[in-house]
PDB file of C-alpha atoms in Angstrom:
ATOM      1  CA  ASP Z   1     100.092 102.314 103.471  1.00  0.00           C
ATOM      2  CA  THR Z   2     102.228 103.776 100.642  1.00  0.00           C
ATOM      3  CA  GLN Z   3     100.452 107.143 100.532  1.00  0.00           C
ATOM      4  CA  ALA Z   4     100.664 107.606 104.311  1.00  0.00           C
ATOM      5  CA  THR Z   5     104.338 106.595 104.371  1.00  0.00           C
ATOM      6  CA  LEU Z   6     105.219 108.960 101.510  1.00  0.00           C
ATOM      7  CA  GLU Z   7     103.400 111.815 103.268  1.00  0.00           C
ATOM      8  CA  MET Z   8     105.266 111.118 106.507  1.00  0.00           C
ATOM      9  CA  LEU Z   9     108.567 110.958 104.617  1.00  0.00           C
ATOM     10  CA  ALA Z  10     107.813 114.213 102.780  1.00  0.00           C
ATOM     11  CA  THR Z  11     107.096 115.949 106.092  1.00  0.00           C
ATOM     12  CA  ARG Z  12     110.406 114.794 107.596  1.00  0.00           C
ATOM     13  CA  ILE Z  13     112.425 115.670 104.500  1.00  0.00           C
ATOM     14  CA  THR Z  14     110.850 119.139 104.408  1.00  0.00           C
ATOM     15  CA  GLN Z  15     111.664 119.646 108.104  1.00  0.00           C
ATOM     16  CA  LEU Z  16     115.196 118.273 108.069  1.00  0.00           C
ATOM     17  CA  GLN Z  17     116.385 118.968 104.492  1.00  0.00           C
ATOM     18  CA  PRO Z  18     118.898 116.084 104.479  1.00  0.00           C
ATOM     19  CA  ARG Z  19     121.623 115.976 101.833  1.00  0.00           C
ATOM     20  CA  GLN Z  20     121.505 112.182 101.941  1.00  0.00           C
ATOM     21  CA  VAL Z  21     118.840 109.575 102.691  1.00  0.00           C
ATOM     22  CA  ILE Z  22     119.819 105.969 103.392  1.00  0.00           C
ATOM     23  CA  SER Z  23     117.050 103.389 103.238  1.00  0.00           C
ATOM     24  CA  LEU Z  24     117.989 100.248 105.160  1.00  0.00           C
ATOM     25  CA  GLY Z  25     116.090  97.805 102.968  1.00  0.00           C
ATOM     26  CA  ASP Z  26     112.560  96.449 102.785  1.00  0.00           C
ATOM     27  CA  SER Z  27     111.530  99.729 101.193  1.00  0.00           C
ATOM     28  CA  PHE Z  28     109.342  97.661  98.893  1.00  0.00           C
ATOM     29  CA  HIS Z  29     107.275  94.573  99.632  1.00  0.00           C
ATOM     30  CA  ASP Z  30     109.003  92.476  96.972  1.00  0.00           C
ATOM     31  CA  GLU Z  31     111.294  92.745  93.931  1.00  0.00           C
ATOM     32  CA  GLU Z  32     108.453  93.812  91.622  1.00  0.00           C
ATOM     33  CA  ALA Z  33     106.828  96.335  93.969  1.00  0.00           C
ATOM     34  CA  SER Z  34     108.594  99.383  92.519  1.00  0.00           C
ATOM     35  CA  VAL Z  35     107.269  98.404  89.077  1.00  0.00           C
ATOM     36  CA  ARG Z  36     103.709  98.260  90.452  1.00  0.00           C
ATOM     37  CA  LEU Z  37     103.914 101.678  92.100  1.00  0.00           C
ATOM     38  CA  PRO Z  38     101.336 104.049  90.648  1.00  0.00           C
ATOM     39  CA  ASN Z  39     102.899 106.890  88.676  1.00  0.00           C
ATOM     40  CA  SER Z  40     101.735 109.429  91.278  1.00  0.00           C
ATOM     41  CA  TYR Z  41     103.756 107.618  93.985  1.00  0.00           C
ATOM     42  CA  LYS Z  42     106.794 107.324  91.707  1.00  0.00           C
ATOM     43  CA  LEU Z  43     106.618 111.046  90.978  1.00  0.00           C
ATOM     44  CA  ALA Z  44     106.258 111.896  94.682  1.00  0.00           C
ATOM     45  CA  LEU Z  45     109.239 109.718  95.547  1.00  0.00           C
ATOM     46  CA  LYS Z  46     111.371 111.174  92.742  1.00  0.00           C
ATOM     47  CA  GLN Z  47     110.534 114.680  93.983  1.00  0.00           C
ATOM     48  CA  LEU Z  48     111.708 113.708  97.478  1.00  0.00           C
ATOM     49  CA  MET Z  49     114.895 112.249  95.994  1.00  0.00           C
ATOM     50  CA  HIS Z  50     115.637 115.288  93.819  1.00  0.00           C
ATOM     51  CA  GLY Z  51     118.851 117.060  94.826  1.00  0.00           C
ATOM     52  CA  ARG Z  52     119.746 114.436  97.428  1.00  0.00           C
ATOM     53  CA  ASP Z  53     122.036 111.453  97.527  1.00  0.00           C
ATOM     54  CA  TRP Z  54     119.567 108.597  97.935  1.00  0.00           C
ATOM     55  CA  VAL Z  55     120.876 105.175  98.895  1.00  0.00           C
ATOM     56  CA  TRP Z  56     118.840 101.982  98.734  1.00  0.00           C
ATOM     57  CA  ILE Z  57     120.377  99.226 100.885  1.00  0.00           C
ATOM     58  CA  CYS Z  58     118.992  95.927  99.628  1.00  0.00           C
ATOM     59  CA  GLY Z  59     116.727  94.015 101.987  1.00  0.00           C
ATOM     60  CA  ASN Z  60     115.305  90.527 102.090  1.00  0.00           C
ATOM     61  CA  HIS Z  61     112.078  91.802 100.477  1.00  0.00           C
ATOM     62  CA  ASP Z  62     113.807  94.018  97.911  1.00  0.00           C
ATOM     63  CA  PRO Z  63     117.154  92.425  96.979  1.00  0.00           C
ATOM     64  CA  SER Z  64     117.303  94.190  93.589  1.00  0.00           C
ATOM     65  CA  PRO Z  65     117.361  97.902  92.733  1.00  0.00           C
ATOM     66  CA  PRO Z  66     113.976  99.587  92.367  1.00  0.00           C
ATOM     67  CA  GLU Z  67     113.237 100.189  88.695  1.00  0.00           C
ATOM     68  CA  ASP Z  68     113.053 103.719  87.277  1.00  0.00           C
ATOM     69  CA  LEU Z  69     113.559 105.496  90.598  1.00  0.00           C
ATOM     70  CA  GLY Z  70     117.248 106.313  90.601  1.00  0.00           C
ATOM     71  CA  GLY Z  71     119.532 106.531  93.576  1.00  0.00           C
ATOM     72  CA  ILE Z  72     122.411 104.282  94.506  1.00  0.00           C
ATOM     73  CA  PHE Z  73     121.780 100.619  95.314  1.00  0.00           C
ATOM     74  CA  CYS Z  74     124.158  98.589  97.477  1.00  0.00           C
ATOM     75  CA  GLU Z  75     124.325  95.650  99.875  1.00  0.00           C
ATOM     76  CA  GLU Z  76     125.766  97.777 102.688  1.00  0.00           C
ATOM     77  CA  MET Z  77     127.442 101.136 103.127  1.00  0.00           C
ATOM     78  CA  GLN Z  78     130.254 102.499 105.260  1.00  0.00           C
ATOM     79  CA  VAL Z  79     130.288 106.201 106.171  1.00  0.00           C
ATOM     80  CA  GLY Z  80     133.236 106.950 108.437  1.00  0.00           C
ATOM     81  CA  ASN Z  81     132.859 104.619 111.422  1.00  0.00           C
ATOM     82  CA  ILE Z  82     129.178 103.935 110.741  1.00  0.00           C
ATOM     83  CA  HIS Z  83     128.219 100.734 108.933  1.00  0.00           C
ATOM     84  CA  PHE Z  84     124.723 100.735 107.374  1.00  0.00           C
ATOM     85  CA  ILE Z  85     123.265  97.299 106.644  1.00  0.00           C
ATOM     86  CA  HIS Z  86     119.822  95.744 106.310  1.00  0.00           C
ATOM     87  CA  GLU Z  87     120.106  92.756 108.622  1.00  0.00           C
ATOM     88  CA  PRO Z  88     122.136  93.038 111.839  1.00  0.00           C
ATOM     89  CA  LEU Z  89     125.250  90.871 111.853  1.00  0.00           C
ATOM     90  CA  PRO Z  90     125.722  88.237 114.579  1.00  0.00           C
ATOM     91  CA  ASP Z  91     129.152  89.647 115.508  1.00  0.00           C
ATOM     92  CA  GLY Z  92     127.734  93.188 115.716  1.00  0.00           C
ATOM     93  CA  LYS Z  93     130.562  95.501 114.824  1.00  0.00           C
ATOM     94  CA  MET Z  94     130.811  98.833 116.576  1.00  0.00           C
ATOM     95  CA  GLY Z  95     128.917 101.478 114.642  1.00  0.00           C
ATOM     96  CA  GLU Z  96     126.489  99.118 112.897  1.00  0.00           C
ATOM     97  CA  ILE Z  97     123.078 100.564 112.046  1.00  0.00           C
ATOM     98  CA  ALA Z  98     120.577  97.983 110.780  1.00  0.00           C
ATOM     99  CA  GLY Z  99     116.904  97.580 109.983  1.00  0.00           C
ATOM    100  CA  HIS Z 100     115.188  94.261 109.207  1.00  0.00           C
ATOM    101  CA  LEU Z 101     113.830  93.326 112.649  1.00  0.00           C
ATOM    102  CA  HIS Z 102     111.445  96.310 112.980  1.00  0.00           C
ATOM    103  CA  PRO Z 103     111.833  96.646 116.756  1.00  0.00           C
ATOM    104  CA  CYS Z 104     109.058  97.587 119.115  1.00  0.00           C
ATOM    105  CA  ALA Z 105     108.989  97.605 122.899  1.00  0.00           C
ATOM    106  CA  LYS Z 106     106.325  97.038 125.499  1.00  0.00           C
ATOM    107  CA  ILE Z 107     106.247  98.753 128.888  1.00  0.00           C
ATOM    108  CA  ARG Z 108     103.777  99.218 131.726  1.00  0.00           C
ATOM    109  CA  LYS Z 109     103.177 102.752 132.974  1.00  0.00           C
ATOM    110  CA  LYS Z 110     100.512 103.776 135.486  1.00  0.00           C
ATOM    111  CA  GLY Z 111      98.850 100.365 135.215  1.00  0.00           C
ATOM    112  CA  LYS Z 112      98.597 100.479 131.399  1.00  0.00           C
ATOM    113  CA  THR Z 113     100.582  98.459 128.889  1.00  0.00           C
ATOM    114  CA  VAL Z 114     101.995 100.448 125.996  1.00  0.00           C
ATOM    115  CA  ARG Z 115     103.601  98.999 122.854  1.00  0.00           C
ATOM    116  CA  ARG Z 116     105.507 101.292 120.461  1.00  0.00           C
ATOM    117  CA  LYS Z 117     108.014 101.195 117.644  1.00  0.00           C
ATOM    118  CA  CYS Z 118     111.480 101.886 118.957  1.00  0.00           C
ATOM    119  CA  PHE Z 119     115.168 102.228 118.321  1.00  0.00           C
ATOM    120  CA  VAL Z 120     117.240  99.676 120.256  1.00  0.00           C
ATOM    121  CA  SER Z 121     120.926  99.693 121.181  1.00  0.00           C
ATOM    122  CA  GLU Z 122     123.448  98.743 123.812  1.00  0.00           C
ATOM    123  CA  GLY Z 123     125.991 101.349 122.797  1.00  0.00           C
ATOM    124  CA  ASN Z 124     127.771  99.451 120.016  1.00  0.00           C
ATOM    125  CA  ARG Z 125     125.065  98.941 117.400  1.00  0.00           C
ATOM    126  CA  LEU Z 126     121.627 100.324 116.657  1.00  0.00           C
ATOM    127  CA  ILE Z 127     118.568  98.685 115.112  1.00  0.00           C
ATOM    128  CA  MET Z 128     116.167 101.157 113.590  1.00  0.00           C
ATOM    129  CA  PRO Z 129     112.383 100.926 113.772  1.00  0.00           C
ATOM    130  CA  ALA Z 130     110.379 100.356 110.607  1.00  0.00           C
ATOM    131  CA  TYR Z 131     109.510 103.633 108.917  1.00  0.00           C
ATOM    132  CA  GLY Z 132     106.345 102.516 107.134  1.00  0.00           C
ATOM    133  CA  SER Z 133     103.077 103.878 108.486  1.00  0.00           C
ATOM    134  CA  PHE Z 134     101.511 100.473 109.037  1.00  0.00           C
ATOM    135  CA  THR Z 135     104.602  98.285 109.311  1.00  0.00           C
ATOM    136  CA  GLY Z 136     104.435  95.949 112.263  1.00  0.00           C
ATOM    137  CA  GLY Z 137     107.060  95.517 114.914  1.00  0.00           C
ATOM    138  CA  LEU Z 138     108.843  92.672 116.645  1.00  0.00           C
ATOM    139  CA  ASN Z 139     109.136  92.936 120.428  1.00  0.00           C
ATOM    140  CA  ILE Z 140     112.804  93.407 121.330  1.00  0.00           C
ATOM    141  CA  ARG Z 141     112.333  90.755 124.009  1.00  0.00           C
ATOM    142  CA  ASN Z 142     111.616  88.220 121.214  1.00  0.00           C
ATOM    143  CA  GLU Z 143     114.197  85.458 120.753  1.00  0.00           C
ATOM    144  CA  ALA Z 144     115.017  86.859 117.294  1.00  0.00           C
ATOM    145  CA  TYR Z 145     117.073  89.525 119.142  1.00  0.00           C
ATOM    146  CA  ASP Z 146     119.026  86.966 121.223  1.00  0.00           C
ATOM    147  CA  GLY Z 147     122.766  87.497 120.908  1.00  0.00           C
ATOM    148  CA  PHE Z 148     122.522  90.970 119.365  1.00  0.00           C
ATOM    149  CA  PHE Z 149     122.630  92.983 122.591  1.00  0.00           C
ATOM    150  CA  GLU Z 150     124.119  92.765 126.065  1.00  0.00           C
ATOM    151  CA  ALA Z 151     121.019  92.554 128.289  1.00  0.00           C
ATOM    152  CA  GLN Z 152     122.422  94.717 131.101  1.00  0.00           C
ATOM    153  CA  SER Z 153     123.184  97.634 128.748  1.00  0.00           C
ATOM    154  CA  LEU Z 154     120.138  97.391 126.464  1.00  0.00           C
ATOM    155  CA  VAL Z 155     118.361 100.704 125.900  1.00  0.00           C
ATOM    156  CA  SER Z 156     115.327 101.455 123.761  1.00  0.00           C
ATOM    157  CA  TRP Z 157     113.902 104.741 122.577  1.00  0.00           C
ATOM    158  CA  LEU Z 158     110.123 104.454 122.190  1.00  0.00           C
ATOM    159  CA  LEU Z 159     108.409 106.610 119.590  1.00  0.00           C
ATOM    160  CA  SER Z 160     105.169 108.270 120.563  1.00  0.00           C
ATOM    161  CA  GLY Z 161     103.889 110.972 118.242  1.00  0.00           C
ATOM    162  CA  GLU Z 162     106.537 113.686 118.230  1.00  0.00           C
ATOM    163  CA  ALA Z 163     108.127 112.479 121.490  1.00  0.00           C
ATOM    164  CA  ILE Z 164     110.839 109.894 122.113  1.00  0.00           C
ATOM    165  CA  PHE Z 165     111.180 108.166 125.490  1.00  0.00           C
ATOM    166  CA  GLN Z 166     114.372 106.428 126.611  1.00  0.00           C
ATOM    167  CA  ILE Z 167     113.584 103.154 128.403  1.00  0.00           C
ATOM    168  CA  SER Z 168     116.151 100.830 129.973  1.00  0.00           C
ATOM    169  CA  GLY Z 169     116.085  97.135 129.149  1.00  0.00           C
ATOM    170  CA  SER Z 170     115.034  96.254 132.702  1.00  0.00           C
ATOM    171  CA  GLN Z 171     111.698  98.096 132.190  1.00  0.00           C
ATOM    172  CA  LEU Z 172     110.720  96.175 129.038  1.00  0.00           C
ATOM    173  CA  LEU Z 173     107.983  93.536 129.021  1.00  0.00           C
ATOM    174  CA  VAL Z 174     107.905  90.341 127.016  1.00  0.00           C
TER     175      VAL Z 174
END
């Protein structure tokens, strides 16, 4: 999945031209994964990083800085009122943006069940979907999300190709 993910990332970076990229952890499968990257992937990633502030937030799969790639490595990062972290905190401070859980949501539309990666929030914090091309997802109705969101204000944004659909928590299936 590395080639497909790098291609997707290159497309987005070309479109958006960000000054800064913040990776919320689990960018690599384990601590040694960056060492095993083929040189062509390392070069592609370094080209994407060139001229940008690139931040690697450590994750449970990649708790140490990636070797020979550059960028800044940290446990968490505060930018104004936004707090970037890998794993959402139980107390969920306002402005927290986390990864780790790789949310997906399931809905029924026109008699069909659809499952997609999604963003999830209740207005105070946001959990981002996994960016990897073939990374799985954990249904936001799973007990792993218990206590992170107020059920009555839960909102998800389902990703479908180039479109994003806002879905209220009451429409989500287990």
